[in-house]
Short mmCIF file of N, CA and C in Angstrom, two decimals:
data_model
loop_
_atom_site.label_atom_id
_atom_site.label_comp_id
_atom_site.label_asym_id
_atom_site.label_seq_id
_atom_site.Cartn_x
_atom_site.Cartn_y
_atom_site.Cartn_z
N LEU A 1 -5.29 10.02 -3.31
CA LEU A 1 -5.28 8.78 -2.54
C LEU A 1 -5.28 9.05 -1.05
N THR A 2 -4.96 10.26 -0.65
CA THR A 2 -4.95 10.55 0.78
C THR A 2 -6.34 10.46 1.39
N ILE A 3 -7.36 10.35 0.59
CA ILE A 3 -8.71 10.16 1.11
C ILE A 3 -8.80 8.89 1.94
N ALA A 4 -7.99 7.91 1.63
CA ALA A 4 -8.02 6.65 2.39
C ALA A 4 -7.70 6.88 3.86
N ASP A 5 -6.92 7.90 4.15
CA ASP A 5 -6.57 8.17 5.54
C ASP A 5 -7.77 8.65 6.35
N HIS A 6 -8.76 9.22 5.69
CA HIS A 6 -9.94 9.71 6.39
C HIS A 6 -10.85 8.57 6.84
N TYR A 7 -10.66 7.42 6.30
CA TYR A 7 -11.46 6.25 6.67
C TYR A 7 -10.68 5.46 7.70
N LYS A 8 -11.12 5.51 8.93
CA LYS A 8 -10.35 4.90 10.01
C LYS A 8 -10.54 3.39 10.09
N GLU A 9 -11.68 2.90 9.67
CA GLU A 9 -11.92 1.46 9.71
C GLU A 9 -11.16 0.80 8.56
N SER A 10 -10.50 -0.31 8.86
CA SER A 10 -9.69 -0.96 7.83
C SER A 10 -10.52 -1.43 6.65
N ASN A 11 -11.77 -1.87 6.90
CA ASN A 11 -12.58 -2.32 5.77
C ASN A 11 -12.96 -1.15 4.87
N GLU A 12 -13.11 0.05 5.43
CA GLU A 12 -13.39 1.22 4.61
C GLU A 12 -12.16 1.59 3.77
N LYS A 13 -10.99 1.57 4.41
CA LYS A 13 -9.75 1.86 3.68
C LYS A 13 -9.56 0.85 2.55
N THR A 14 -9.82 -0.41 2.87
CA THR A 14 -9.66 -1.47 1.88
C THR A 14 -10.55 -1.22 0.67
N GLY A 15 -11.80 -0.87 0.92
CA GLY A 15 -12.74 -0.60 -0.17
C GLY A 15 -12.34 0.60 -1.00
N VAL A 16 -11.91 1.67 -0.34
CA VAL A 16 -11.48 2.87 -1.06
C VAL A 16 -10.26 2.56 -1.93
N LEU A 17 -9.30 1.84 -1.37
CA LEU A 17 -8.11 1.49 -2.14
C LEU A 17 -8.45 0.56 -3.30
N ARG A 18 -9.31 -0.42 -3.06
CA ARG A 18 -9.71 -1.35 -4.13
C ARG A 18 -10.36 -0.57 -5.27
N ASN A 19 -11.26 0.34 -4.94
CA ASN A 19 -11.94 1.14 -5.97
C ASN A 19 -10.96 2.01 -6.73
N PHE A 20 -10.01 2.62 -6.01
CA PHE A 20 -9.02 3.45 -6.67
C PHE A 20 -8.15 2.62 -7.62
N ILE A 21 -7.69 1.48 -7.15
CA ILE A 21 -6.83 0.63 -7.97
C ILE A 21 -7.55 0.17 -9.22
N ASN A 22 -8.84 -0.07 -9.11
CA ASN A 22 -9.62 -0.50 -10.28
C ASN A 22 -9.74 0.59 -11.34
N THR A 23 -9.44 1.85 -10.99
CA THR A 23 -9.47 2.92 -11.98
C THR A 23 -8.14 3.08 -12.71
N LEU A 24 -7.10 2.40 -12.24
CA LEU A 24 -5.79 2.51 -12.88
C LEU A 24 -5.79 1.82 -14.24
N PRO A 25 -4.95 2.31 -15.15
CA PRO A 25 -4.77 1.58 -16.41
C PRO A 25 -4.28 0.15 -16.12
N GLU A 26 -4.64 -0.77 -16.96
CA GLU A 26 -4.35 -2.19 -16.72
C GLU A 26 -2.87 -2.45 -16.47
N ALA A 27 -2.00 -1.83 -17.24
CA ALA A 27 -0.55 -2.05 -17.06
C ALA A 27 -0.11 -1.58 -15.68
N ASN A 28 -0.57 -0.42 -15.25
CA ASN A 28 -0.20 0.11 -13.92
C ASN A 28 -0.75 -0.80 -12.82
N LYS A 29 -1.96 -1.27 -13.00
CA LYS A 29 -2.58 -2.16 -12.02
C LYS A 29 -1.78 -3.45 -11.89
N ASN A 30 -1.33 -3.99 -13.01
CA ASN A 30 -0.56 -5.24 -12.99
C ASN A 30 0.79 -5.05 -12.30
N VAL A 31 1.44 -3.92 -12.53
CA VAL A 31 2.72 -3.65 -11.88
C VAL A 31 2.51 -3.50 -10.37
N LEU A 32 1.46 -2.78 -9.98
CA LEU A 32 1.17 -2.61 -8.56
C LEU A 32 0.84 -3.95 -7.90
N LEU A 33 0.08 -4.77 -8.57
CA LEU A 33 -0.26 -6.11 -8.07
C LEU A 33 1.02 -6.93 -7.86
N TYR A 34 1.90 -6.93 -8.83
CA TYR A 34 3.15 -7.68 -8.74
C TYR A 34 4.00 -7.18 -7.57
N LEU A 35 4.13 -5.85 -7.46
CA LEU A 35 4.95 -5.27 -6.39
C LEU A 35 4.35 -5.58 -5.02
N MET A 36 3.05 -5.42 -4.87
CA MET A 36 2.42 -5.67 -3.57
C MET A 36 2.48 -7.15 -3.21
N ARG A 37 2.38 -8.03 -4.19
CA ARG A 37 2.54 -9.47 -3.94
C ARG A 37 3.94 -9.74 -3.40
N PHE A 38 4.94 -9.13 -4.02
CA PHE A 38 6.32 -9.31 -3.57
C PHE A 38 6.51 -8.75 -2.16
N LEU A 39 6.01 -7.54 -1.91
CA LEU A 39 6.19 -6.93 -0.60
C LEU A 39 5.46 -7.72 0.48
N THR A 40 4.33 -8.30 0.14
CA THR A 40 3.61 -9.15 1.09
C THR A 40 4.45 -10.36 1.45
N ARG A 41 5.10 -10.94 0.46
CA ARG A 41 5.98 -12.10 0.72
C ARG A 41 7.16 -11.70 1.59
N VAL A 42 7.74 -10.54 1.32
CA VAL A 42 8.86 -10.05 2.14
C VAL A 42 8.37 -9.85 3.58
N GLY A 43 7.21 -9.23 3.74
CA GLY A 43 6.68 -8.97 5.07
C GLY A 43 6.38 -10.22 5.88
N ARG A 44 6.01 -11.30 5.19
CA ARG A 44 5.75 -12.57 5.88
C ARG A 44 7.01 -13.12 6.54
N ASN A 45 8.15 -12.71 6.08
CA ASN A 45 9.42 -13.18 6.63
C ASN A 45 10.08 -12.14 7.54
N SER A 46 9.26 -11.29 8.14
CA SER A 46 9.80 -10.19 8.92
C SER A 46 10.58 -10.64 10.16
N GLU A 47 10.32 -11.84 10.64
CA GLU A 47 11.09 -12.31 11.80
C GLU A 47 12.56 -12.49 11.45
N SER A 48 12.84 -12.84 10.21
CA SER A 48 14.24 -13.03 9.83
C SER A 48 14.83 -11.82 9.11
N ASN A 49 14.00 -11.05 8.41
CA ASN A 49 14.57 -9.93 7.65
C ASN A 49 14.27 -8.56 8.26
N MET A 50 13.49 -8.52 9.35
CA MET A 50 13.15 -7.29 10.07
C MET A 50 12.34 -6.29 9.24
N MET A 51 11.80 -6.73 8.11
CA MET A 51 11.02 -5.85 7.26
C MET A 51 9.53 -6.13 7.46
N THR A 52 8.97 -5.48 8.47
CA THR A 52 7.54 -5.59 8.72
C THR A 52 6.80 -4.79 7.65
N SER A 53 5.49 -4.93 7.61
CA SER A 53 4.71 -4.16 6.64
C SER A 53 4.88 -2.66 6.89
N LYS A 54 5.03 -2.26 8.14
CA LYS A 54 5.26 -0.84 8.43
C LYS A 54 6.61 -0.37 7.90
N ASN A 55 7.64 -1.19 8.08
CA ASN A 55 8.96 -0.83 7.55
C ASN A 55 8.93 -0.77 6.03
N LEU A 56 8.26 -1.71 5.41
CA LEU A 56 8.14 -1.71 3.95
C LEU A 56 7.38 -0.48 3.47
N GLY A 57 6.32 -0.13 4.19
CA GLY A 57 5.57 1.07 3.84
C GLY A 57 6.43 2.31 3.94
N LEU A 58 7.25 2.38 4.97
CA LEU A 58 8.13 3.53 5.17
C LEU A 58 9.16 3.64 4.05
N VAL A 59 9.66 2.52 3.58
CA VAL A 59 10.68 2.51 2.53
C VAL A 59 10.07 2.81 1.15
N PHE A 60 8.91 2.22 0.84
CA PHE A 60 8.36 2.30 -0.51
C PHE A 60 7.38 3.45 -0.73
N ALA A 61 6.78 3.99 0.32
CA ALA A 61 5.79 5.06 0.14
C ALA A 61 6.35 6.29 -0.57
N PRO A 62 7.55 6.76 -0.24
CA PRO A 62 8.05 7.96 -0.93
C PRO A 62 8.21 7.77 -2.44
N THR A 63 8.46 6.56 -2.87
CA THR A 63 8.61 6.29 -4.30
C THR A 63 7.27 6.08 -4.97
N LEU A 64 6.39 5.33 -4.32
CA LEU A 64 5.12 4.98 -4.93
C LEU A 64 4.08 6.10 -4.87
N LEU A 65 4.10 6.88 -3.80
CA LEU A 65 3.11 7.94 -3.61
C LEU A 65 3.82 9.26 -3.35
N ARG A 66 4.59 9.68 -4.32
CA ARG A 66 5.39 10.89 -4.19
C ARG A 66 4.51 12.13 -4.20
N PRO A 67 4.72 13.05 -3.24
CA PRO A 67 3.94 14.30 -3.25
C PRO A 67 4.35 15.17 -4.43
N GLU A 68 3.43 16.00 -4.89
CA GLU A 68 3.74 16.89 -6.01
C GLU A 68 4.84 17.89 -5.63
N VAL A 69 4.78 18.37 -4.38
CA VAL A 69 5.77 19.32 -3.90
C VAL A 69 6.36 18.77 -2.61
N HIS A 70 7.67 18.70 -2.56
CA HIS A 70 8.35 18.23 -1.36
C HIS A 70 8.55 19.39 -0.39
N THR A 71 8.02 19.22 0.80
CA THR A 71 8.20 20.20 1.86
C THR A 71 8.60 19.45 3.12
N PRO A 72 9.13 20.14 4.11
CA PRO A 72 9.42 19.43 5.37
C PRO A 72 8.18 18.75 5.93
N ALA A 73 7.03 19.38 5.79
CA ALA A 73 5.79 18.77 6.30
C ALA A 73 5.44 17.50 5.53
N SER A 74 5.65 17.51 4.21
CA SER A 74 5.32 16.32 3.41
C SER A 74 6.25 15.16 3.74
N LEU A 75 7.49 15.48 4.13
CA LEU A 75 8.43 14.43 4.51
C LEU A 75 8.03 13.79 5.84
N MET A 76 7.39 14.55 6.70
CA MET A 76 6.99 14.04 8.01
C MET A 76 5.59 13.41 8.00
N ASP A 77 4.84 13.62 6.93
CA ASP A 77 3.47 13.11 6.84
C ASP A 77 3.52 11.60 6.63
N MET A 78 2.87 10.87 7.51
CA MET A 78 2.90 9.42 7.47
C MET A 78 1.73 8.82 6.70
N THR A 79 0.88 9.65 6.10
CA THR A 79 -0.31 9.16 5.40
C THR A 79 0.06 8.17 4.31
N ASN A 80 1.02 8.52 3.47
CA ASN A 80 1.39 7.63 2.37
C ASN A 80 1.99 6.33 2.88
N THR A 81 2.76 6.42 3.95
CA THR A 81 3.32 5.21 4.57
C THR A 81 2.19 4.30 5.05
N GLU A 82 1.19 4.90 5.68
CA GLU A 82 0.05 4.12 6.17
C GLU A 82 -0.73 3.48 5.03
N ILE A 83 -0.84 4.18 3.90
CA ILE A 83 -1.55 3.62 2.75
C ILE A 83 -0.82 2.40 2.21
N ILE A 84 0.48 2.51 2.01
CA ILE A 84 1.26 1.38 1.49
C ILE A 84 1.26 0.24 2.50
N THR A 85 1.39 0.55 3.78
CA THR A 85 1.33 -0.48 4.81
C THR A 85 0.00 -1.21 4.75
N HIS A 86 -1.09 -0.48 4.61
CA HIS A 86 -2.41 -1.09 4.53
C HIS A 86 -2.53 -1.98 3.28
N MET A 87 -1.97 -1.53 2.17
CA MET A 87 -2.03 -2.33 0.94
C MET A 87 -1.27 -3.65 1.11
N ILE A 88 -0.19 -3.62 1.88
CA ILE A 88 0.57 -4.85 2.13
C ILE A 88 -0.20 -5.76 3.08
N GLU A 89 -0.71 -5.19 4.16
CA GLU A 89 -1.40 -5.99 5.18
C GLU A 89 -2.72 -6.57 4.67
N TYR A 90 -3.38 -5.87 3.76
CA TYR A 90 -4.68 -6.32 3.25
C TYR A 90 -4.60 -6.64 1.76
N TYR A 91 -3.46 -7.16 1.35
CA TYR A 91 -3.22 -7.49 -0.05
C TYR A 91 -4.32 -8.36 -0.64
N LYS A 92 -4.65 -9.45 0.04
CA LYS A 92 -5.65 -10.39 -0.50
C LYS A 92 -7.00 -9.72 -0.68
N GLU A 93 -7.41 -8.92 0.29
CA GLU A 93 -8.71 -8.26 0.22
C GLU A 93 -8.75 -7.17 -0.85
N ILE A 94 -7.68 -6.42 -0.99
CA ILE A 94 -7.64 -5.32 -1.95
C ILE A 94 -7.53 -5.84 -3.38
N PHE A 95 -6.68 -6.82 -3.57
CA PHE A 95 -6.42 -7.31 -4.93
C PHE A 95 -7.18 -8.60 -5.26
N HIS A 96 -8.03 -9.06 -4.34
CA HIS A 96 -8.81 -10.28 -4.54
C HIS A 96 -7.93 -11.46 -4.94
N GLN A 97 -6.87 -11.66 -4.18
CA GLN A 97 -5.90 -12.69 -4.52
C GLN A 97 -5.85 -13.76 -3.42
N PRO A 98 -5.71 -15.03 -3.82
CA PRO A 98 -5.41 -16.05 -2.82
C PRO A 98 -3.98 -15.86 -2.35
N ASN A 99 -3.60 -16.53 -1.27
CA ASN A 99 -2.23 -16.40 -0.74
C ASN A 99 -1.26 -16.26 -1.86
#
């Protein structure tokens, strides 16, 4: 999934993530859809809860996109955080969902 980081344009990242998600088993895709819908709703209330999409990405990326081997460098790598943040910010486009 780190390939999404190589695409700097948001529409390219969105397309890569959408294609990747479509390869997931249906049950995994449904869980991811549910979680991202929830995180998008949390992010919409960031003025009151201080949980912006970036903060949510920082909190959830280590769990959702865990590296195979934990190293100090992998802990400092923000790629996975950026991927989760992008999935939250572009939820409708990635998952083809209305609000």
